[in-house]
């Protein structure tokens, strides 16, 4: 079975052609594309879709590489989830981070290695709204309560250009 594949097209016709090509190429290697298990997501209004007489379910969102992808490009759910994972990691590291015999540089390395990757995974595809920015800033303030000030890595600090982090300053939408 062919599993967990994402295809993107700009038109319905292009998507049909792409699906057929994947189905044909997969068959050459003994793989089968199950149209019944295939789901589609469109940025426009679509409730169902058929190809080769079989109907595919239309969805409004799906998880891809750990990030929630929505038809409207809203990343808020994924951002909240990642910040929650970061808070949980900080809580789990609490006994280490509050120890007096652990140096600040060691604590910084621990946070960089164990917290930031959890928070930042998938951030390249985020569309950031003002409310999301406030959540990120609040996470940064919580981090500072531990005594951390990590300007070179902290994703939510002001960059030299004056805009926050590596995120886009104006919302963008990724179209599937």
Coordinates of N, CA and C in Angstrom, one line a residue:
X1 N 0.8 -1.2 0.0 CA 0.0 0.0 0.0 C 0.9 1.2 0.0
X2 N 0.4 2.2 -0.7 CA 1.1 3.5 -0.7 C 0.5 4.3 0.4
X3 N 1.3 4.8 1.3 CA 0.8 5.4 2.6 C 1.4 6.8 2.8
X4 N 0.6 7.7 3.4 CA 1.0 9.0 3.8 C 1.8 9.8 2.7
X5 N 1.1 10.0 1.6 CA 1.6 10.8 0.5 C 0.7 12.1 0.4
X6 N 1.4 13.2 0.2 CA 0.7 14.4 0.0 C 0.9 14.9 -1.4
X7 N -0.2 15.2 -2.1 CA -0.1 15.8 -3.5 C -0.7 17.2 -3.5
X8 N -0.1 18.1 -4.2 CA -0.7 19.4 -4.3 C -0.9 19.8 -5.8
X9 N -2.0 20.4 -6.1 CA -2.4 20.8 -7.4 C -3.1 22.1 -7.4
X10 N -3.1 22.8 -8.5 CA -3.8 24.1 -8.6 C -5.1 24.0 -9.2
X11 N -5.5 22.9 -9.8 CA -6.8 22.7 -10.4 C -7.3 21.3 -10.2
X12 N -8.6 21.1 -10.3 CA -9.2 19.8 -10.2 C -8.6 18.8 -11.2
X13 N -8.5 19.3 -12.4 CA -8.0 18.5 -13.5 C -6.5 18.1 -13.3
X14 N -5.7 19.0 -12.8 CA -4.3 18.7 -12.5 C -4.2 17.6 -11.4
X15 N -5.1 17.7 -10.4 CA -5.1 16.8 -9.3 C -5.5 15.4 -9.8
X16 N -6.5 15.3 -10.7 CA -6.9 14.0 -11.3 C -5.7 13.4 -12.0
X17 N -5.1 14.2 -12.8 CA -3.9 13.7 -13.6 C -2.8 13.2 -12.7
X18 N -2.6 14.0 -11.6 CA -1.5 13.6 -10.7 C -1.8 12.3 -9.9
X19 N -3.1 12.2 -9.5 CA -3.5 11.0 -8.8 C -3.4 9.7 -9.8
X20 N -3.7 9.9 -11.0 CA -3.6 8.8 -12.0 C -2.2 8.4 -12.2
X21 N -1.3 9.4 -12.3 CA 0.1 9.2 -12.5 C 0.7 8.4 -11.3
X22 N 0.3 8.9 -10.1 CA 0.8 8.2 -8.9 C 0.3 6.8 -8.8
X23 N -0.9 6.6 -9.2 CA -1.5 5.2 -9.2 C -0.8 4.3 -10.2
X24 N -0.5 4.8 -11.4 CA 0.1 4.1 -12.4 C 1.6 3.8 -12.0
X25 N 2.3 4.8 -11.6 CA 3.7 4.6 -11.2 C 3.8 3.6 -10.0
X26 N 2.9 3.8 -9.1 CA 2.9 2.9 -7.9 C 2.7 1.4 -8.3
X27 N 1.8 1.2 -9.2 CA 1.5 -0.1 -9.7 C 2.7 -0.8 -10.3
X28 N 3.6 0.0 -10.9 CA 4.9 -0.6 -11.5 C 5.7 -1.3 -10.4
X29 N 5.6 -0.8 -9.1 CA 6.4 -1.3 -8.0 C 5.6 -2.2 -7.1
X30 N 4.4 -2.6 -7.5 CA 3.5 -3.4 -6.7 C 2.8 -2.7 -5.6
X31 N 2.7 -1.4 -5.7 CA 2.0 -0.6 -4.6 C 0.6 -0.3 -5.2
X32 N -0.3 -0.2 -4.3 CA -1.7 0.1 -4.7 C -2.2 1.4 -4.0
X33 N -2.7 2.3 -4.7 CA -3.3 3.5 -4.2 C -4.8 3.2 -3.9
X34 N -5.2 3.3 -2.7 CA -6.6 3.0 -2.3 C -7.4 4.3 -2.4
X35 N -8.2 4.5 -3.4 CA -9.0 5.7 -3.5 C -10.0 5.8 -2.4
X36 N -10.5 4.7 -1.8 CA -11.4 4.7 -0.7 C -10.8 5.4 0.5
X37 N -9.5 5.2 0.7 CA -8.8 5.7 1.9 C -8.2 7.1 1.6
X38 N -8.2 7.5 0.4 CA -7.7 8.8 0.0 C -8.6 9.9 0.4
X39 N -8.0 11.0 1.0 CA -8.8 12.2 1.4 C -8.3 13.4 0.6
X40 N -9.1 14.3 0.4 CA -8.7 15.5 -0.3 C -9.0 16.8 0.5
X41 N -8.2 17.8 0.4 CA -8.5 19.1 1.0 C -8.4 20.1 -0.1
X42 N -9.3 21.0 -0.1 CA -9.3 22.1 -1.1 C -9.5 23.4 -0.4
X43 N -8.9 24.5 -1.0 CA -9.1 25.8 -0.4 C -10.4 26.4 -0.8
X44 N -11.0 25.9 -1.8 CA -12.3 26.3 -2.2 C -13.4 25.4 -1.7
X45 N -14.7 25.7 -2.0 CA -15.8 24.9 -1.6 C -15.8 23.5 -2.3
X46 N -15.7 22.5 -1.6 CA -15.8 21.1 -2.2 C -16.2 20.2 -1.0
X47 N -17.2 19.4 -1.3 CA -17.7 18.5 -0.2 C -17.3 17.0 -0.5
X48 N -17.3 16.7 -1.8 CA -16.8 15.4 -2.2 C -16.2 15.4 -3.6
X49 N -15.5 14.3 -3.9 CA -14.8 14.3 -5.2 C -14.8 12.9 -5.6
X50 N -14.9 12.6 -6.9 CA -14.9 11.3 -7.5 C -13.8 11.2 -8.5
X51 N -13.2 10.0 -8.6 CA -12.3 9.6 -9.6 C -12.4 8.1 -9.9
X52 N -12.5 7.7 -11.1 CA -12.7 6.3 -11.5 C -13.9 5.7 -10.8
X53 N -15.0 6.5 -10.6 CA -16.2 6.1 -10.1 C -16.2 5.9 -8.5
X54 N -15.1 6.2 -7.9 CA -15.0 6.0 -6.4 C -14.9 7.4 -5.8
X55 N -15.6 7.6 -4.7 CA -15.7 8.9 -4.0 C -14.6 9.0 -3.0
X56 N -14.0 10.2 -2.9 CA -13.0 10.5 -1.9 C -13.6 11.5 -0.9
X57 N -13.2 11.3 0.4 CA -13.7 12.2 1.4 C -13.0 13.6 1.3
X58 N -13.7 14.6 1.4 CA -13.1 16.0 1.5 C -13.0 16.3 3.0
X59 N -11.8 16.8 3.4 CA -11.5 17.2 4.8 C -11.2 18.7 4.9
X60 N -11.4 19.3 6.0 CA -11.1 20.7 6.3 C -9.7 20.8 6.9
X61 N -9.1 19.7 7.4 CA -7.8 19.8 8.0 C -7.2 18.4 8.1
X62 N -5.9 18.4 8.2 CA -5.2 17.1 8.4 C -3.8 17.4 9.1
X63 N -3.2 16.4 9.7 CA -1.9 16.5 10.3 C -0.8 16.0 9.3
X64 N 0.1 16.8 9.1 CA 1.2 16.5 8.2 C 2.5 16.9 8.8
X65 N 3.4 15.9 9.0 CA 4.7 16.0 9.7 C 4.5 16.7 11.0
X66 N 3.5 16.4 11.8 CA 3.3 16.9 13.1 C 2.6 18.3 13.2
X67 N 2.3 18.8 12.0 CA 1.6 20.1 12.0 C 0.2 20.0 11.5
X68 N -0.7 20.7 12.0 CA -2.1 20.7 11.6 C -2.2 21.7 10.4
X69 N -2.6 21.1 9.2 CA -2.8 21.9 8.0 C -4.3 22.1 7.8
X70 N -4.7 23.3 7.7 CA -6.1 23.6 7.5 C -6.4 24.3 6.1
X71 N -7.6 24.1 5.6 CA -7.9 24.7 4.3 C -7.8 26.2 4.3
X72 N -8.1 26.8 5.5 CA -8.0 28.3 5.5 C -6.6 28.8 5.9
X73 N -5.7 27.9 6.1 CA -4.3 28.3 6.4 C -4.1 28.8 7.9
X74 N -5.0 28.5 8.7 CA -4.9 28.9 10.1 C -4.0 28.0 10.9
X75 N -2.9 28.5 11.5 CA -1.9 27.7 12.2 C -2.1 27.8 13.7
X76 N -3.1 28.5 14.2 CA -3.2 28.7 15.6 C -3.3 27.4 16.4
X77 N -4.0 26.4 16.0 CA -4.1 25.2 16.7 C -2.7 24.5 16.8
X78 N -1.9 24.5 15.8 CA -0.6 23.9 15.8 C 0.4 24.7 16.7
X79 N 0.3 26.0 16.6 CA 1.1 26.9 17.5 C 0.8 26.7 18.9
X80 N -0.5 26.6 19.3 CA -0.8 26.4 20.7 C -0.3 25.0 21.1
X81 N -0.4 24.0 20.3 CA 0.1 22.7 20.6 C 1.6 22.7 20.9
X82 N 2.3 23.3 20.0 CA 3.8 23.4 20.1 C 4.2 24.1 21.4
X83 N 3.5 25.3 21.7 CA 3.9 26.0 22.9 C 3.6 25.2 24.1
X84 N 2.5 24.4 24.1 CA 2.1 23.5 25.2 C 3.2 22.5 25.4
X85 N 3.7 21.9 24.3 CA 4.7 20.9 24.4 C 6.0 21.5 25.0
X86 N 6.3 22.8 24.6 CA 7.5 23.5 25.2 C 7.3 23.7 26.7
X87 N 6.1 24.1 27.1 CA 5.8 24.3 28.5 C 6.0 23.0 29.3
X88 N 5.4 21.9 28.7 CA 5.5 20.6 29.4 C 7.0 20.2 29.5
X89 N 7.8 20.4 28.5 CA 9.2 20.1 28.5 C 9.9 20.9 29.6
X90 N 9.6 22.2 29.7 CA 10.2 23.1 30.7 C 9.8 22.6 32.1
X91 N 8.5 22.2 32.3 CA 8.1 21.6 33.6 C 8.8 20.3 33.9
X92 N 9.0 19.5 32.9 CA 9.7 18.2 33.2 C 11.2 18.4 33.5
X93 N 11.8 19.5 33.0 CA 13.2 19.9 33.3 C 13.3 20.7 34.5
X94 N 12.2 21.1 35.2 CA 12.2 22.0 36.3 C 13.3 21.7 37.3
X95 N 13.4 20.4 37.7 CA 14.3 20.0 38.8 C 15.8 20.3 38.4
X96 N 16.1 20.1 37.1 CA 17.4 20.4 36.6 C 17.7 21.9 36.4
X97 N 16.7 22.6 35.9 CA 16.9 24.0 35.6 C 16.9 24.9 36.9
X98 N 16.4 24.4 38.0 CA 16.4 25.1 39.2 C 17.5 24.8 40.2
X99 N 18.3 23.8 39.8 CA 19.5 23.4 40.6 C 20.5 24.5 40.6
X100 N 21.0 24.8 41.8 CA 22.1 25.8 41.9 C 23.4 25.3 41.4
X101 N 23.7 24.0 41.4 CA 25.0 23.5 41.0 C 25.0 23.3 39.5
X102 N 24.0 23.6 38.8 CA 24.0 23.5 37.3 C 24.2 24.9 36.8
X103 N 25.3 25.1 36.0 CA 25.6 26.5 35.5 C 24.6 27.0 34.5
X104 N 24.5 28.3 34.4 CA 23.6 28.9 33.4 C 23.9 28.4 32.0
X105 N 25.2 28.4 31.6 CA 25.4 28.0 30.2 C 24.9 26.5 30.0
X106 N 25.0 25.7 31.0 CA 24.5 24.3 30.8 C 23.0 24.3 30.7
X107 N 22.4 25.1 31.5 CA 20.9 25.2 31.5 C 20.4 25.7 30.1
X108 N 21.2 26.7 29.6 CA 20.8 27.3 28.3 C 21.0 26.2 27.2
X109 N 22.0 25.4 27.3 CA 22.2 24.3 26.3 C 21.1 23.3 26.4
X110 N 20.7 23.0 27.6 CA 19.6 22.0 27.8 C 18.3 22.5 27.2
X111 N 18.0 23.8 27.4 CA 16.8 24.4 26.8 C 16.9 24.4 25.3
X112 N 18.0 24.8 24.8 CA 18.2 24.8 23.3 C 18.0 23.5 22.7
X113 N 18.5 22.5 23.4 CA 18.5 21.1 22.8 C 17.2 20.4 23.1
X114 N 16.5 20.7 24.2 CA 15.3 19.9 24.5 C 14.0 20.6 24.4
X115 N 14.0 21.9 24.5 CA 12.7 22.7 24.5 C 12.4 23.3 23.1
X116 N 13.4 24.1 22.6 CA 13.2 24.8 21.4 C 12.8 23.9 20.2
X117 N 13.5 22.8 20.0 CA 13.1 21.9 18.9 C 11.6 21.5 19.0
X118 N 11.1 21.2 20.2 CA 9.7 20.9 20.3 C 8.8 22.0 19.9
X119 N 9.2 23.2 20.3 CA 8.4 24.4 20.0 C 8.4 24.7 18.5
X120 N 9.6 24.7 17.9 CA 9.8 25.2 16.6 C 9.5 24.2 15.5
X121 N 9.3 22.9 15.8 CA 9.1 21.9 14.7 C 7.9 22.3 13.9
X122 N 8.1 22.4 12.6 CA 7.0 22.8 11.7 C 6.7 24.3 11.6
X123 N 7.5 25.1 12.3 CA 7.2 26.6 12.3 C 7.4 27.2 10.9
X124 N 8.1 26.6 10.0 CA 8.3 27.2 8.7 C 7.0 27.4 7.9
X125 N 6.0 26.6 8.3 CA 4.7 26.6 7.6 C 3.7 27.4 8.3
X126 N 4.0 28.0 9.5 CA 3.0 28.7 10.3 C 2.6 30.0 9.6
X127 N 1.3 30.3 9.7 CA 0.7 31.6 9.4 C 0.4 32.2 10.8
X128 N 1.1 33.3 11.1 CA 1.0 33.9 12.4 C 0.1 35.1 12.5
X129 N -0.8 35.0 13.4 CA -1.8 36.1 13.7 C -1.4 36.8 15.0
X130 N -2.0 37.9 15.2 CA -1.6 38.7 16.4 C -1.8 37.9 17.7
X131 N -2.8 37.1 17.8 CA -3.1 36.3 19.0 C -2.0 35.3 19.2
X132 N -1.5 34.7 18.0 CA -0.4 33.7 18.1 C 0.9 34.4 18.6
X133 N 1.1 35.6 18.1 CA 2.3 36.4 18.5 C 2.3 36.6 20.0
X134 N 1.1 37.0 20.5 CA 0.9 37.2 22.0 C 1.3 35.9 22.8
X135 N 0.8 34.7 22.2 CA 1.1 33.5 22.9 C 2.6 33.2 22.9
X136 N 3.2 33.5 21.8 CA 4.7 33.3 21.7 C 5.4 34.2 22.6
X137 N 5.0 35.4 22.7 CA 5.6 36.4 23.6 C 5.4 35.9 25.1
X138 N 4.3 35.4 25.4 CA 4.0 34.9 26.8 C 4.9 33.7 27.1
X139 N 5.2 32.8 26.1 CA 6.1 31.7 26.3 C 7.5 32.2 26.5
X140 N 7.9 33.3 25.8 CA 9.2 33.9 26.0 C 9.3 34.4 27.4
X141 N 8.3 35.1 27.9 CA 8.3 35.6 29.3 C 8.4 34.5 30.3
X142 N 7.7 33.4 30.1 CA 7.8 32.3 31.0 C 9.3 31.7 31.0
X143 N 9.9 31.7 29.8 CA 11.3 31.3 29.7 C 12.2 32.2 30.5
X144 N 11.9 33.5 30.5 CA 12.8 34.4 31.2 C 12.6 34.3 32.7
X145 N 11.5 33.7 33.2 CA 11.3 33.5 34.6 C 12.4 32.5 35.1
X146 N 12.9 31.7 34.2 CA 13.9 30.7 34.6 C 15.3 31.4 34.6
X147 N 15.3 32.6 34.1 CA 16.6 33.3 34.1 C 17.3 33.2 32.7
X148 N 16.6 32.8 31.7 CA 17.2 32.6 30.4 C 17.0 33.8 29.6
X149 N 18.1 34.2 28.9 CA 18.0 35.3 27.9 C 18.9 34.8 26.8
X150 N 18.3 34.3 25.8 CA 19.0 33.6 24.7 C 18.8 34.3 23.4
X151 N 19.3 35.5 23.2 CA 19.0 36.2 22.0 C 19.3 35.6 20.7
X152 N 20.5 34.8 20.6 CA 20.8 34.3 19.2 C 19.8 33.2 18.8
X153 N 19.2 32.5 19.7 CA 18.4 31.4 19.3 C 16.9 31.6 19.5
X154 N 16.5 32.4 20.5 CA 15.1 32.6 20.8 C 14.3 33.0 19.6
X155 N 13.4 32.2 19.1 CA 12.7 32.5 17.9 C 11.7 33.7 18.0
X156 N 11.4 34.1 19.2 CA 10.4 35.2 19.3 C 11.0 36.5 19.6
X157 N 12.3 36.6 19.7 CA 12.9 37.9 20.0 C 12.9 38.8 18.7
X158 N 13.1 40.1 18.9 CA 13.3 41.0 17.8 C 14.6 40.7 17.0
X159 N 14.5 40.6 15.7 CA 15.7 40.4 14.9 C 16.4 41.8 14.6
X160 N 17.5 41.8 14.0 CA 18.2 43.0 13.7 C 17.4 43.9 12.7
X161 N 16.5 43.2 11.9 CA 15.7 44.0 11.0 C 14.5 44.7 11.7
X162 N 14.3 44.3 13.0 CA 13.2 45.0 13.7 C 12.0 44.1 13.8
X163 N 11.9 43.1 13.0 CA 10.7 42.2 13.0 C 11.0 41.0 13.9
X164 N 9.9 40.4 14.4 CA 10.1 39.3 15.3 C 10.6 38.0 14.5
X165 N 11.6 37.4 15.1 CA 12.0 36.1 14.7 C 12.1 35.8 13.2
X166 N 12.2 34.5 12.9 CA 12.3 34.1 11.5 C 10.9 34.0 10.9
X167 N 9.8 34.3 11.6 CA 8.5 34.2 11.1 C 8.2 35.4 10.2
X168 N 7.3 35.2 9.2 CA 6.9 36.3 8.4 C 6.2 37.4 9.2
X169 N 6.4 38.7 8.8 CA 5.8 39.8 9.6 C 4.3 39.9 9.2
X170 N 4.0 39.5 8.0 CA 2.5 39.6 7.7 C 2.1 38.2 7.4
X171 N 0.8 37.9 7.7 CA 0.4 36.5 7.5 C 0.4 36.1 6.1
X172 N 0.8 34.8 5.9 CA 0.8 34.2 4.6 C 0.0 33.0 4.6
X173 N -0.5 32.6 3.5 CA -1.3 31.3 3.5 C -0.7 30.4 2.5
X174 N -0.5 29.2 3.0 CA 0.0 28.1 2.2 C -1.2 27.4 1.6
X175 N -1.2 27.3 0.3 CA -2.3 26.7 -0.4 C -2.0 25.2 -0.8
X176 N -2.9 24.3 -0.5 CA -2.7 22.9 -0.8 C -3.4 22.6 -2.0

